[in-house]
Amino acid sequence: MSSTEAAVPRHATITIEGTNKSATLPLLSGTLGPQVADIRKLQAQAGIFTFDPGYGETASCESKITYIDGDEGVLLYRGYPIDQLAEKSTFLEVAYLLMYGDLPNNAEFETFNRGITMHTMLHEQIRRFWEGFRRDAHPMAVLCGVVGAMSAFYPDSIKINDAHEREVSAFRLIAKLPTITAWAYKYSIGQPFMYPRNDLSYAENFLYMMNSVPAEPYRKNPILERAMDRILILHADHEQNASTSTVRLAGSTGANPFACIAAGIAALWGPAHGGANEAVLKMLGEIGDKKNIPAFISEVKDKNSHTKLMGFGHRVYKNFDPRAKIMQQTCYEVLDELGIKNEPLLDLAMELEKIALDDEYFVSRKLYPNVDFYSGIILKAMGFPTTMFTPLFALARTTGWISQWMEMIEDPQQRIGRPRQLYTGAPKRDYVAIGGRE
Ligand code: ACO
């Protein structure tokens, strides 16, 4: 260390006012990002613990998978910037990267690709589950149910301390999610289920199962395949968000990986998280016309309305979500390829974005477009109904979830997730028989 460099602080001290209690908290340094105070001995030393609703100030684990700098708008998977991966890589290569930590060489990729494609089909018995769903069931309900039920087909997945079993479960999940997602769609429109084709790429196989029918030859479209692949890459992981934390929390109890991923799918469904892409299109449809934007923005700013500008804002990004920029570019490419010259929803979205980015309310709160602002428009142009937007997100994120789950199981510091609370209920009181109550 040179004499001009400031020493990295190693401890923070908390003293409890009016007492002689205090705690010395070690300050931990990661590879990137601010230091974090290790509060594990706080209660033992100072007799207090911390209050952090929504866990915005709490690192719940150590992880080597994904890094976000929310102020700078940076997203790295295993150190690689998301824009480089979106431009140069493929989804399966990114899946390998997330799972194993490095990009694969040719032989490693070959083995991985084969490992995944060996598992793309569903057990025929699982197919029968669909008969129990209503045709109008939301596909996220189908995903939750079918993925959870996979535990019943692979009982060895409960051996979570067996590295081979963990890997096989990860392969099964990554391989089968496209099949389950596509079948959830096919069922809703009454078309035959299409079996996976292992000669196609991951993204192309998914598009094939979604869009083809047995009666017609399938026509490949490399631009749409690339767009799909890129959308999957952009959604593959995002550090300790609500659904990933749910997967880890479920996994911390020793639950099997299929049950954990089903829990993640449930958490993703909400409109504040993965459901936002569906909500953006609904919002654009309700606004309907550029002339209605000012009235809509006023409504958003009115605290009593509870209306949010969907696709804007993020817990971590206080700058442009780097995924939103790539998504916007992909949107143009897809519309161009499909020959869509004037897409009223895109015009509306761009106008809305322009107005919001100039508005003091959004500027002062650092609210910028997130990944979902443009993804719905692309997916709609590609022919996906809005109900399929969040399932597609789940399909991509399964790779991140299972990588995070594997990392957690291998982490010697891992223990059951068990947050505490600030209790504000009734103090201790005695039971009174019903006749004696006021
Ligand atoms: N529209 C209007 N106001 C907003 C929005 C929005 N989209 N997002 C945040 N705000 C306001 C809040 O009302 C709050 O205002 P206040 O300080 O006057 O009370 C302030 O900005 C801070 O917002 P918080 O709610 O504290 O931010 P938080 O980190 O809890 O929420 C969230 C983040 C849930 C993403 C929020 O921005 C939101 O609901 N956005 C819309 C839904 C959405 O697009 N979700 C997708 C997120 S990305 C993903 O999951 C893939």
CSV table of C-alpha atoms and ligand atoms in Angstrom, one decimal:
chain,number,residue,atom,x,y,z
A,1,MET,CA,0.0,0.0,0.0
A,2,SER,CA,1.4,3.4,-0.9
A,3,SER,CA,1.5,6.2,1.8
A,4,THR,CA,-1.2,8.1,-0.1
A,5,GLU,CA,-3.7,5.2,-0.2
A,6,ALA,CA,-6.2,5.2,2.5
A,7,ALA,CA,-6.2,2.0,4.6
A,8,VAL,CA,-9.3,-0.2,4.0
A,9,PRO,CA,-11.3,-0.1,7.3
A,10,ARG,CA,-11.6,-3.5,8.9
A,11,HIS,CA,-14.2,-2.9,11.6
A,12,ALA,CA,-17.2,-0.8,12.4
A,13,THR,CA,-18.3,-0.2,16.0
A,14,ILE,CA,-21.8,0.1,17.3
A,15,THR,CA,-22.3,1.5,20.8
A,16,ILE,CA,-25.7,1.4,22.5
A,17,GLU,CA,-26.5,4.8,23.9
A,18,GLY,CA,-26.7,5.0,27.6
A,19,THR,CA,-25.2,1.6,28.2
A,20,ASN,CA,-21.7,0.1,28.3
A,21,LYS,CA,-22.7,-2.3,25.5
A,22,SER,CA,-21.0,-2.2,22.1
A,23,ALA,CA,-20.2,-4.5,19.2
A,24,THR,CA,-17.2,-4.5,16.9
A,25,LEU,CA,-18.4,-5.6,13.5
A,26,PRO,CA,-15.9,-7.0,11.0
A,27,LEU,CA,-16.1,-5.2,7.6
A,28,LEU,CA,-16.0,-7.7,4.8
A,29,SER,CA,-14.8,-6.8,1.3
A,30,GLY,CA,-16.0,-8.5,-1.9
A,31,THR,CA,-14.3,-8.4,-5.2
A,32,LEU,CA,-16.5,-5.4,-6.2
A,33,GLY,CA,-19.0,-3.2,-4.4
A,34,PRO,CA,-19.1,-1.6,-1.0
A,35,GLN,CA,-17.9,-3.3,2.1
A,36,VAL,CA,-20.5,-5.0,4.3
A,37,ALA,CA,-20.7,-5.2,8.0
A,38,ASP,CA,-20.8,-8.7,9.4
A,39,ILE,CA,-23.5,-8.5,12.0
A,40,ARG,CA,-23.5,-12.2,13.0
A,41,LYS,CA,-22.2,-11.4,16.5
A,42,LEU,CA,-24.2,-8.3,16.9
A,43,GLN,CA,-26.8,-9.7,19.2
A,44,ALA,CA,-24.3,-11.7,21.3
A,45,GLN,CA,-22.2,-8.6,21.8
A,46,ALA,CA,-24.7,-5.7,22.0
A,47,GLY,CA,-28.0,-7.4,22.7
A,48,ILE,CA,-29.8,-6.0,19.6
A,49,PHE,CA,-30.5,-7.1,16.2
A,50,THR,CA,-31.4,-5.3,12.9
A,51,PHE,CA,-34.6,-4.2,11.3
A,52,ASP,CA,-34.6,-4.2,7.5
A,53,PRO,CA,-38.0,-4.7,5.9
A,54,GLY,CA,-37.5,-5.9,2.3
A,55,TYR,CA,-33.9,-6.7,3.1
A,56,GLY,CA,-32.6,-3.7,1.1
A,57,GLU,CA,-29.6,-3.2,3.3
A,58,THR,CA,-28.8,-6.9,4.0
A,59,ALA,CA,-26.5,-9.2,2.1
A,60,SER,CA,-28.1,-12.6,2.8
A,61,CYS,CA,-25.3,-14.7,1.4
A,62,GLU,CA,-21.9,-14.7,-0.3
A,63,SER,CA,-22.1,-15.2,-4.0
A,64,LYS,CA,-19.7,-15.4,-7.0
A,65,ILE,CA,-22.4,-15.5,-9.7
A,66,THR,CA,-23.8,-12.1,-10.6
A,67,TYR,CA,-22.8,-8.5,-9.7
A,68,ILE,CA,-24.9,-5.4,-10.1
A,69,ASP,CA,-23.8,-1.8,-9.7
A,70,GLY,CA,-27.1,-0.1,-9.5
A,71,ASP,CA,-25.8,3.5,-9.6
A,72,GLU,CA,-23.7,2.9,-12.7
A,73,GLY,CA,-26.2,0.5,-14.4
A,74,VAL,CA,-23.7,-2.4,-14.6
A,75,LEU,CA,-24.7,-6.1,-14.7
A,76,LEU,CA,-22.0,-8.8,-14.8
A,77,TYR,CA,-22.5,-12.6,-15.0
A,78,ARG,CA,-19.4,-14.2,-13.5
A,79,GLY,CA,-17.5,-11.0,-14.3
A,80,TYR,CA,-18.7,-10.7,-17.9
A,81,PRO,CA,-20.7,-7.6,-18.9
A,82,ILE,CA,-24.3,-8.4,-19.9
A,83,ASP,CA,-24.0,-6.4,-23.2
A,84,GLN,CA,-21.0,-8.6,-24.3
A,85,LEU,CA,-22.8,-11.8,-23.5
A,86,ALA,CA,-26.0,-10.6,-25.2
A,87,GLU,CA,-24.1,-9.7,-28.3
A,88,LYS,CA,-21.5,-12.5,-28.5
A,89,SER,CA,-22.7,-15.5,-26.5
A,90,THR,CA,-25.6,-18.0,-26.6
A,91,PHE,CA,-28.1,-18.8,-23.8
A,92,LEU,CA,-26.7,-22.3,-23.3
A,93,GLU,CA,-23.2,-21.0,-23.0
A,94,VAL,CA,-24.4,-18.5,-20.5
A,95,ALA,CA,-26.2,-21.3,-18.6
A,96,TYR,CA,-22.8,-23.1,-18.4
A,97,LEU,CA,-21.1,-19.9,-17.3
A,98,LEU,CA,-23.7,-19.4,-14.5
A,99,MET,CA,-23.5,-23.0,-13.3
A,100,TYR,CA,-19.8,-23.6,-13.4
A,101,GLY,CA,-18.2,-20.2,-13.2
A,102,ASP,CA,-16.3,-20.0,-16.5
A,103,LEU,CA,-17.1,-20.0,-20.2
A,104,PRO,CA,-16.8,-23.5,-21.7
A,105,ASN,CA,-14.2,-24.6,-24.2
A,106,ASN,CA,-15.5,-26.6,-27.2
A,107,ALA,CA,-15.3,-30.0,-25.6
A,108,GLU,CA,-17.0,-28.8,-22.4
A,109,PHE,CA,-19.8,-27.1,-24.3
A,110,GLU,CA,-20.3,-30.2,-26.4
A,111,THR,CA,-20.7,-32.3,-23.2
A,112,PHE,CA,-23.0,-29.8,-21.6
A,113,ASN,CA,-25.2,-29.3,-24.6
A,114,ARG,CA,-25.5,-33.1,-24.9
A,115,GLY,CA,-26.3,-33.3,-21.2
A,116,ILE,CA,-29.1,-30.8,-21.5
A,117,THR,CA,-30.6,-32.2,-24.7
A,118,MET,CA,-30.7,-35.7,-23.2
A,119,HIS,CA,-33.4,-34.3,-20.8
A,120,THR,CA,-35.7,-32.2,-23.0
A,121,MET,CA,-38.6,-34.7,-23.0
A,122,LEU,CA,-41.1,-34.9,-20.2
A,123,HIS,CA,-42.1,-38.2,-18.6
A,124,GLU,CA,-45.3,-39.2,-20.5
A,125,GLN,CA,-47.2,-39.4,-17.2
A,126,ILE,CA,-46.5,-35.7,-16.6
A,127,ARG,CA,-48.3,-35.0,-19.8
A,128,ARG,CA,-51.5,-36.2,-18.2
A,129,PHE,CA,-51.4,-33.4,-15.6
A,130,TRP,CA,-52.6,-31.0,-18.2
A,131,GLU,CA,-56.0,-32.7,-18.3
A,132,GLY,CA,-56.5,-31.5,-14.8
A,133,PHE,CA,-55.9,-27.8,-15.7
A,134,ARG,CA,-58.6,-25.5,-17.0
A,135,ARG,CA,-57.9,-24.3,-20.5
A,136,ASP,CA,-57.9,-20.7,-19.3
A,137,ALA,CA,-55.5,-21.4,-16.4
A,138,HIS,CA,-52.7,-18.8,-16.3
A,139,PRO,CA,-49.5,-20.6,-17.6
A,140,MET,CA,-47.7,-19.5,-14.5
A,141,ALA,CA,-50.1,-21.6,-12.5
A,142,VAL,CA,-49.3,-24.5,-14.8
A,143,LEU,CA,-45.5,-23.9,-14.4
A,144,CYS,CA,-45.7,-23.8,-10.6
A,145,GLY,CA,-47.8,-27.0,-10.5
A,146,VAL,CA,-45.8,-29.1,-13.1
A,147,VAL,CA,-42.3,-28.0,-11.9
A,148,GLY,CA,-43.3,-28.8,-8.3
A,149,ALA,CA,-44.7,-32.2,-9.4
A,150,MET,CA,-41.4,-33.1,-11.0
A,151,SER,CA,-40.2,-34.0,-7.5
A,152,ALA,CA,-42.5,-36.9,-7.7
A,153,PHE,CA,-40.8,-38.3,-10.8
A,154,TYR,CA,-37.2,-37.9,-9.7
A,155,PRO,CA,-37.1,-39.0,-6.0
A,156,ASP,CA,-33.2,-39.1,-6.1
A,157,SER,CA,-33.3,-35.3,-6.4
A,158,ILE,CA,-33.8,-35.3,-2.6
A,159,LYS,CA,-30.2,-36.3,-2.3
A,160,ILE,CA,-29.1,-32.7,-2.3
A,161,ASN,CA,-25.7,-33.6,-0.8
A,162,ASP,CA,-24.8,-35.7,-3.8
A,163,ALA,CA,-23.1,-33.5,-6.4
A,164,HIS,CA,-24.1,-35.8,-9.3
A,165,GLU,CA,-27.7,-35.7,-8.3
A,166,ARG,CA,-27.7,-31.9,-8.0
A,167,GLU,CA,-26.2,-31.6,-11.5
A,168,VAL,CA,-28.7,-34.0,-13.0
A,169,SER,CA,-31.6,-32.1,-11.4
A,170,ALA,CA,-30.1,-28.8,-12.8
A,171,PHE,CA,-29.9,-30.4,-16.3
A,172,ARG,CA,-33.5,-31.6,-16.0
A,173,LEU,CA,-34.8,-28.3,-15.0
A,174,ILE,CA,-33.0,-26.3,-17.7
A,175,ALA,CA,-33.9,-28.9,-20.4
A,176,LYS,CA,-37.6,-29.3,-19.5
A,177,LEU,CA,-38.7,-25.8,-18.7
A,178,PRO,CA,-39.0,-24.9,-22.5
A,179,THR,CA,-41.1,-28.0,-23.0
A,180,ILE,CA,-43.4,-27.3,-20.0
A,181,THR,CA,-43.7,-23.6,-21.0
A,182,ALA,CA,-44.5,-24.3,-24.6
A,183,TRP,CA,-47.1,-27.0,-23.6
A,184,ALA,CA,-48.7,-24.6,-21.2
A,185,TYR,CA,-49.3,-22.4,-24.2
A,186,LYS,CA,-50.4,-25.1,-26.6
A,187,TYR,CA,-52.9,-26.4,-24.1
A,188,SER,CA,-54.4,-22.9,-23.7
A,189,ILE,CA,-55.1,-22.7,-27.5
A,190,GLY,CA,-56.1,-26.3,-27.9
A,191,GLN,CA,-53.3,-27.3,-30.2
A,192,PRO,CA,-51.3,-30.6,-30.0
A,193,PHE,CA,-48.2,-30.7,-27.8
A,194,MET,CA,-45.1,-30.6,-29.9
A,195,TYR,CA,-42.2,-32.8,-28.7
A,196,PRO,CA,-38.8,-31.2,-28.4
A,197,ARG,CA,-36.3,-31.4,-31.2
A,198,ASN,CA,-32.7,-31.9,-30.1
A,199,ASP,CA,-31.3,-30.9,-33.4
A,200,LEU,CA,-32.4,-27.3,-32.8
A,201,SER,CA,-30.7,-24.7,-30.6
A,202,TYR,CA,-32.2,-24.1,-27.1
A,203,ALA,CA,-34.0,-21.0,-28.3
A,204,GLU,CA,-35.1,-22.4,-31.6
A,205,ASN,CA,-36.4,-25.6,-30.0
A,206,PHE,CA,-38.6,-23.5,-27.7
A,207,LEU,CA,-39.9,-21.4,-30.7
A,208,TYR,CA,-40.5,-24.6,-32.5
A,209,MET,CA,-42.5,-26.2,-29.7
A,210,MET,CA,-44.5,-22.9,-29.3
A,211,ASN,CA,-45.3,-22.1,-32.9
A,212,SER,CA,-45.3,-25.3,-35.0
A,213,VAL,CA,-48.1,-27.7,-35.6
A,214,PRO,CA,-47.8,-31.3,-36.9
A,215,ALA,CA,-49.7,-30.5,-40.1
A,216,GLU,CA,-47.3,-27.9,-41.4
A,217,PRO,CA,-43.5,-27.8,-42.0
A,218,TYR,CA,-41.7,-25.6,-39.5
A,219,ARG,CA,-39.9,-22.5,-40.9
A,220,LYS,CA,-36.9,-21.3,-39.0
A,221,ASN,CA,-36.2,-17.7,-38.6
A,222,PRO,CA,-32.6,-16.9,-37.5
A,223,ILE,CA,-33.4,-13.3,-36.5
A,224,LEU,CA,-36.2,-14.4,-34.2
A,225,GLU,CA,-34.1,-17.2,-32.8
A,226,ARG,CA,-31.4,-14.7,-32.0
A,227,ALA,CA,-33.8,-12.3,-30.4
A,228,MET,CA,-35.3,-15.2,-28.3
A,229,ASP,CA,-31.8,-16.3,-27.3
A,230,ARG,CA,-30.9,-12.7,-26.3
A,231,ILE,CA,-34.1,-12.3,-24.3
A,232,LEU,CA,-33.2,-15.5,-22.4
A,233,ILE,CA,-29.6,-14.3,-21.7
A,234,LEU,CA,-30.9,-11.0,-20.4
A,235,HIS,CA,-33.2,-12.7,-18.0
A,236,ALA,CA,-30.9,-15.6,-16.9
A,237,ASP,CA,-29.8,-14.2,-13.5
A,238,HIS,CA,-30.1,-11.1,-11.4
A,239,GLU,CA,-28.4,-11.8,-8.0
A,240,GLN,CA,-30.5,-11.9,-4.9
A,241,ASN,CA,-33.9,-10.6,-6.1
A,242,ALA,CA,-37.2,-11.8,-4.6
A,243,SER,CA,-37.6,-15.0,-6.6
A,244,THR,CA,-33.9,-16.0,-6.3
A,245,SER,CA,-34.0,-15.3,-2.5
A,246,THR,CA,-37.1,-17.4,-2.4
A,247,VAL,CA,-35.3,-20.3,-4.1
A,248,ARG,CA,-32.4,-20.0,-1.7
A,249,LEU,CA,-34.7,-19.7,1.4
A,250,ALA,CA,-36.7,-22.8,0.3
A,251,GLY,CA,-33.4,-24.6,-0.5
A,252,SER,CA,-31.9,-23.7,2.9
A,253,THR,CA,-34.4,-26.1,4.5
A,254,GLY,CA,-33.0,-29.0,2.5
A,255,ALA,CA,-36.0,-29.1,0.1
A,256,ASN,CA,-35.5,-30.8,-3.2
A,257,PRO,CA,-34.5,-28.5,-6.2
A,258,PHE,CA,-37.8,-29.0,-8.1
A,259,ALA,CA,-39.8,-27.8,-5.1
A,260,CYS,CA,-37.4,-24.8,-4.7
A,261,ILE,CA,-37.7,-23.8,-8.3
A,262,ALA,CA,-41.5,-24.0,-8.1
A,263,ALA,CA,-41.3,-21.6,-5.1
A,264,GLY,CA,-39.2,-19.3,-7.3
A,265,ILE,CA,-41.8,-19.4,-10.0
A,266,ALA,CA,-44.5,-18.4,-7.6
A,267,ALA,CA,-42.4,-15.5,-6.3
A,268,LEU,CA,-41.7,-14.3,-9.9
A,269,TRP,CA,-45.3,-14.2,-10.8
A,270,GLY,CA,-46.1,-11.0,-8.9
A,271,PRO,CA,-46.5,-7.7,-10.9
A,272,ALA,CA,-43.8,-6.0,-8.8
A,273,HIS,CA,-41.3,-8.7,-10.1
A,274,GLY,CA,-41.6,-10.9,-13.2
A,275,GLY,CA,-45.2,-10.1,-13.8
A,276,ALA,CA,-44.2,-6.5,-14.7
A,277,ASN,CA,-43.7,-7.4,-18.4
A,278,GLU,CA,-47.3,-8.5,-18.7
A,279,ALA,CA,-48.4,-5.4,-16.7
A,280,VAL,CA,-46.5,-3.0,-19.0
A,281,LEU,CA,-48.6,-4.1,-22.0
A,282,LYS,CA,-51.8,-3.9,-20.0
A,283,MET,CA,-50.8,-0.4,-19.0
A,284,LEU,CA,-50.0,0.7,-22.5
A,285,GLY,CA,-53.3,-0.8,-23.7
A,286,GLU,CA,-55.1,1.2,-21.0
A,287,ILE,CA,-53.3,4.5,-21.9
A,288,GLY,CA,-54.3,3.8,-25.5
A,289,ASP,CA,-53.1,7.0,-27.0
A,290,LYS,CA,-50.3,9.5,-26.6
A,291,LYS,CA,-52.8,12.3,-25.7
A,292,ASN,CA,-53.7,10.3,-22.6
A,293,ILE,CA,-50.1,10.2,-21.3
A,294,PRO,CA,-50.2,13.5,-19.2
A,295,ALA,CA,-53.3,12.3,-17.4
A,296,PHE,CA,-51.7,8.9,-16.7
A,297,ILE,CA,-48.5,10.5,-15.4
A,298,SER,CA,-50.5,12.7,-13.1
A,299,GLU,CA,-52.3,9.6,-11.8
A,300,VAL,CA,-49.0,7.8,-11.2
A,301,LYS,CA,-47.7,10.8,-9.2
A,302,ASP,CA,-50.8,10.9,-7.1
A,303,LYS,CA,-50.0,8.9,-3.9
A,304,ASN,CA,-53.6,8.0,-3.4
A,305,SER,CA,-54.0,6.3,-6.8
A,306,HIS,CA,-51.6,3.4,-6.2
A,307,THR,CA,-50.9,3.4,-9.9
A,308,LYS,CA,-47.3,2.7,-10.9
A,309,LEU,CA,-45.6,3.3,-14.2
A,310,MET,CA,-45.0,-0.3,-14.9
A,311,GLY,CA,-41.5,-1.2,-16.3
A,312,PHE,CA,-40.0,1.7,-14.4
A,313,GLY,CA,-38.0,1.7,-11.2
A,314,HIS,CA,-35.9,-1.0,-9.6
A,315,ARG,CA,-34.8,-1.8,-6.1
A,316,VAL,CA,-31.1,-1.8,-7.1
A,317,TYR,CA,-30.8,0.2,-10.3
A,318,LYS,CA,-30.8,3.9,-9.7
A,319,ASN,CA,-29.8,4.4,-13.4
A,320,PHE,CA,-30.7,2.8,-16.7
A,321,ASP,CA,-31.2,-1.0,-16.3
A,322,PRO,CA,-28.5,-2.1,-18.8
A,323,ARG,CA,-30.8,-4.9,-19.9
A,324,ALA,CA,-33.4,-2.3,-21.0
A,325,LYS,CA,-31.0,-0.7,-23.5
A,326,ILE,CA,-30.3,-4.0,-25.1
A,327,MET,CA,-34.0,-4.9,-25.1
A,328,GLN,CA,-34.8,-1.6,-26.8
A,329,GLN,CA,-32.3,-2.4,-29.6
A,330,THR,CA,-33.6,-5.9,-29.9
A,331,CYS,CA,-37.1,-4.5,-30.2
A,332,TYR,CA,-36.2,-2.5,-33.3
A,333,GLU,CA,-34.5,-5.5,-34.9
A,334,VAL,CA,-37.5,-7.7,-34.3
A,335,LEU,CA,-40.0,-5.2,-35.6
A,336,ASP,CA,-37.8,-4.6,-38.6
A,337,GLU,CA,-37.5,-8.3,-39.4
A,338,LEU,CA,-41.2,-8.7,-39.0
A,339,GLY,CA,-41.9,-5.8,-41.3
A,340,ILE,CA,-43.8,-3.9,-38.6
A,341,LYS,CA,-43.2,-0.3,-39.6
A,342,ASN,CA,-45.4,1.5,-37.2
A,343,GLU,CA,-46.1,-0.2,-33.9
A,344,PRO,CA,-48.4,2.0,-31.9
A,345,LEU,CA,-47.4,0.4,-28.6
A,346,LEU,CA,-43.7,1.1,-29.3
A,347,ASP,CA,-44.5,4.7,-30.2
A,348,LEU,CA,-46.5,5.0,-27.0
A,349,ALA,CA,-43.8,3.4,-24.9
A,350,MET,CA,-41.1,5.7,-26.3
A,351,GLU,CA,-43.2,8.8,-25.7
A,352,LEU,CA,-44.0,7.7,-22.2
A,353,GLU,CA,-40.3,7.0,-21.5
A,354,LYS,CA,-39.3,10.4,-22.9
A,355,ILE,CA,-41.9,12.2,-20.7
A,356,ALA,CA,-41.1,10.2,-17.6
A,357,LEU,CA,-37.3,10.8,-18.0
A,358,ASP,CA,-37.9,14.5,-18.1
A,359,ASP,CA,-40.3,14.6,-15.2
A,360,GLU,CA,-39.0,15.8,-11.8
A,361,TYR,CA,-41.0,13.0,-10.0
A,362,PHE,CA,-39.1,10.3,-11.8
A,363,VAL,CA,-35.8,12.1,-12.0
A,364,SER,CA,-35.6,12.8,-8.3
A,365,ARG,CA,-36.5,9.2,-7.4
A,366,LYS,CA,-34.0,7.9,-10.0
A,367,LEU,CA,-36.7,5.9,-11.7
A,368,TYR,CA,-35.5,4.6,-15.1
A,369,PRO,CA,-36.9,1.9,-17.5
A,370,ASN,CA,-36.2,-1.6,-16.3
A,371,VAL,CA,-35.9,-4.8,-18.4
A,372,ASP,CA,-39.6,-5.2,-18.6
A,373,PHE,CA,-40.4,-1.9,-20.3
A,374,TYR,CA,-39.6,-3.1,-23.8
A,375,SER,CA,-39.6,-6.9,-23.5
A,376,GLY,CA,-43.4,-7.1,-23.7
A,377,ILE,CA,-43.5,-5.2,-27.0
A,378,ILE,CA,-40.9,-7.6,-28.6
A,379,LEU,CA,-42.7,-10.6,-27.3
A,380,LYS,CA,-46.0,-9.4,-28.5
A,381,ALA,CA,-44.5,-8.7,-32.0
A,382,MET,CA,-43.1,-12.3,-31.9
A,383,GLY,CA,-46.6,-13.6,-31.4
A,384,PHE,CA,-46.6,-14.4,-27.7
A,385,PRO,CA,-49.8,-13.6,-25.8
A,386,THR,CA,-49.3,-11.5,-22.8
A,387,THR,CA,-49.9,-14.3,-20.4
A,388,MET,CA,-46.8,-16.1,-21.7
A,389,PHE,CA,-44.4,-13.2,-20.9
A,390,THR,CA,-43.8,-14.1,-17.3
A,391,PRO,CA,-43.5,-17.9,-18.0
A,392,LEU,CA,-40.8,-17.0,-20.5
A,393,PHE,CA,-39.0,-15.0,-17.8
A,394,ALA,CA,-39.3,-18.1,-15.5
A,395,LEU,CA,-37.9,-20.3,-18.2
A,396,ALA,CA,-34.8,-18.1,-18.6
A,397,ARG,CA,-34.4,-17.5,-14.8
A,398,THR,CA,-34.5,-21.2,-14.0
A,399,THR,CA,-30.8,-21.3,-15.1
A,400,GLY,CA,-29.9,-18.5,-12.6
A,401,TRP,CA,-32.1,-20.0,-9.8
A,402,ILE,CA,-30.6,-23.5,-10.1
A,403,SER,CA,-27.0,-22.0,-10.2
A,404,GLN,CA,-27.7,-20.0,-7.1
A,405,TRP,CA,-29.3,-23.1,-5.4
A,406,MET,CA,-26.2,-25.1,-6.2
A,407,GLU,CA,-23.9,-22.4,-4.9
A,408,MET,CA,-25.9,-22.3,-1.7
A,409,ILE,CA,-25.8,-26.0,-1.1
A,410,GLU,CA,-22.0,-26.0,-1.6
A,411,ASP,CA,-21.5,-23.0,0.7
A,412,PRO,CA,-20.1,-24.1,4.1
A,413,GLN,CA,-21.6,-21.0,5.7
A,414,GLN,CA,-25.1,-22.0,4.6
A,415,ARG,CA,-27.7,-22.4,7.3
A,416,ILE,CA,-31.4,-22.4,7.3
A,417,GLY,CA,-32.8,-19.0,6.3
A,418,ARG,CA,-34.7,-17.7,9.3
A,419,PRO,CA,-35.3,-13.9,9.5
A,420,ARG,CA,-36.3,-12.4,12.8
A,421,GLN,CA,-39.0,-9.7,13.4
A,422,LEU,CA,-39.8,-6.5,15.4
A,423,TYR,CA,-42.8,-7.8,17.4
A,424,THR,CA,-45.4,-5.1,17.8
A,425,GLY,CA,-48.4,-7.3,18.9
A,426,ALA,CA,-50.0,-7.7,22.2
A,427,PRO,CA,-47.8,-8.2,25.3
A,428,LYS,CA,-48.1,-11.5,27.2
A,429,ARG,CA,-51.7,-11.9,28.6
A,430,ASP,CA,-53.7,-14.7,30.1
A,431,TYR,CA,-56.5,-16.7,28.4
A,432,VAL,CA,-60.0,-15.7,29.5
A,433,ALA,CA,-62.9,-18.2,29.0
A,434,ILE,CA,-65.4,-17.0,26.3
A,435,GLY,CA,-68.1,-16.1,28.8
A,436,GLY,CA,-65.7,-13.8,30.7
A,437,ARG,CA,-64.6,-11.7,27.6
A,438,GLU,CA,-65.9,-8.1,27.0
B,1,ACO,N1,-44.0,4.4,-10.8
B,1,ACO,C1,-44.2,5.4,-9.9
B,1,ACO,N2,-43.6,5.6,-8.8
B,1,ACO,C2,-42.6,4.7,-8.5
B,1,ACO,C3,-42.3,3.6,-9.3
B,1,ACO,C4,-43.0,3.4,-10.5
B,1,ACO,N3,-42.8,2.4,-11.3
B,1,ACO,N4,-41.4,2.8,-8.7
B,1,ACO,C5,-41.0,3.5,-7.6
B,1,ACO,N5,-41.8,4.6,-7.4
B,1,ACO,C6,-41.7,5.6,-6.3
B,1,ACO,C7,-42.3,5.0,-5.0
B,1,ACO,O1,-43.7,5.4,-5.0
B,1,ACO,C8,-41.5,5.8,-4.0
B,1,ACO,O2,-41.9,7.1,-4.0
B,1,ACO,P1,-41.9,7.9,-2.5
B,1,ACO,O3,-40.4,8.0,-2.2
B,1,ACO,O4,-42.5,9.2,-2.8
B,1,ACO,O5,-42.7,7.1,-1.6
B,1,ACO,C9,-40.1,5.8,-4.6
B,1,ACO,O6,-40.3,5.8,-6.1
B,1,ACO,C10,-39.2,4.7,-4.2
B,1,ACO,O7,-39.8,3.5,-4.6
B,1,ACO,P2,-39.9,2.2,-3.7
B,1,ACO,O8,-41.3,1.6,-3.8
B,1,ACO,O9,-39.3,2.4,-2.3
B,1,ACO,O10,-38.9,1.3,-4.5
B,1,ACO,P3,-38.7,-0.3,-4.3
B,1,ACO,O11,-37.2,-0.5,-4.4
B,1,ACO,O12,-39.3,-0.7,-3.0
B,1,ACO,O13,-39.5,-0.9,-5.5
B,1,ACO,C11,-40.1,-1.7,-7.6
B,1,ACO,C12,-38.9,-1.3,-6.7
B,1,ACO,C13,-41.0,-2.8,-6.9
B,1,ACO,C14,-39.5,-2.4,-8.8
B,1,ACO,C15,-40.9,-0.5,-8.0
B,1,ACO,O14,-40.0,0.4,-8.7
B,1,ACO,C16,-42.1,-0.9,-8.9
B,1,ACO,O15,-43.1,-1.2,-8.4
B,1,ACO,N6,-41.9,-0.7,-10.3
B,1,ACO,C17,-43.0,-1.0,-11.2
B,1,ACO,C18,-43.0,-2.6,-11.4
B,1,ACO,C19,-41.9,-3.1,-12.2
B,1,ACO,O16,-41.6,-2.6,-13.3
B,1,ACO,N7,-41.3,-4.1,-11.7
B,1,ACO,C20,-40.2,-4.8,-12.4
B,1,ACO,C21,-38.9,-4.7,-11.7
B,1,ACO,S1,-37.6,-5.4,-12.6
B,1,ACO,C22,-37.9,-7.1,-12.4
B,1,ACO,O17,-38.3,-7.6,-11.4
B,1,ACO,C23,-37.5,-7.9,-13.5
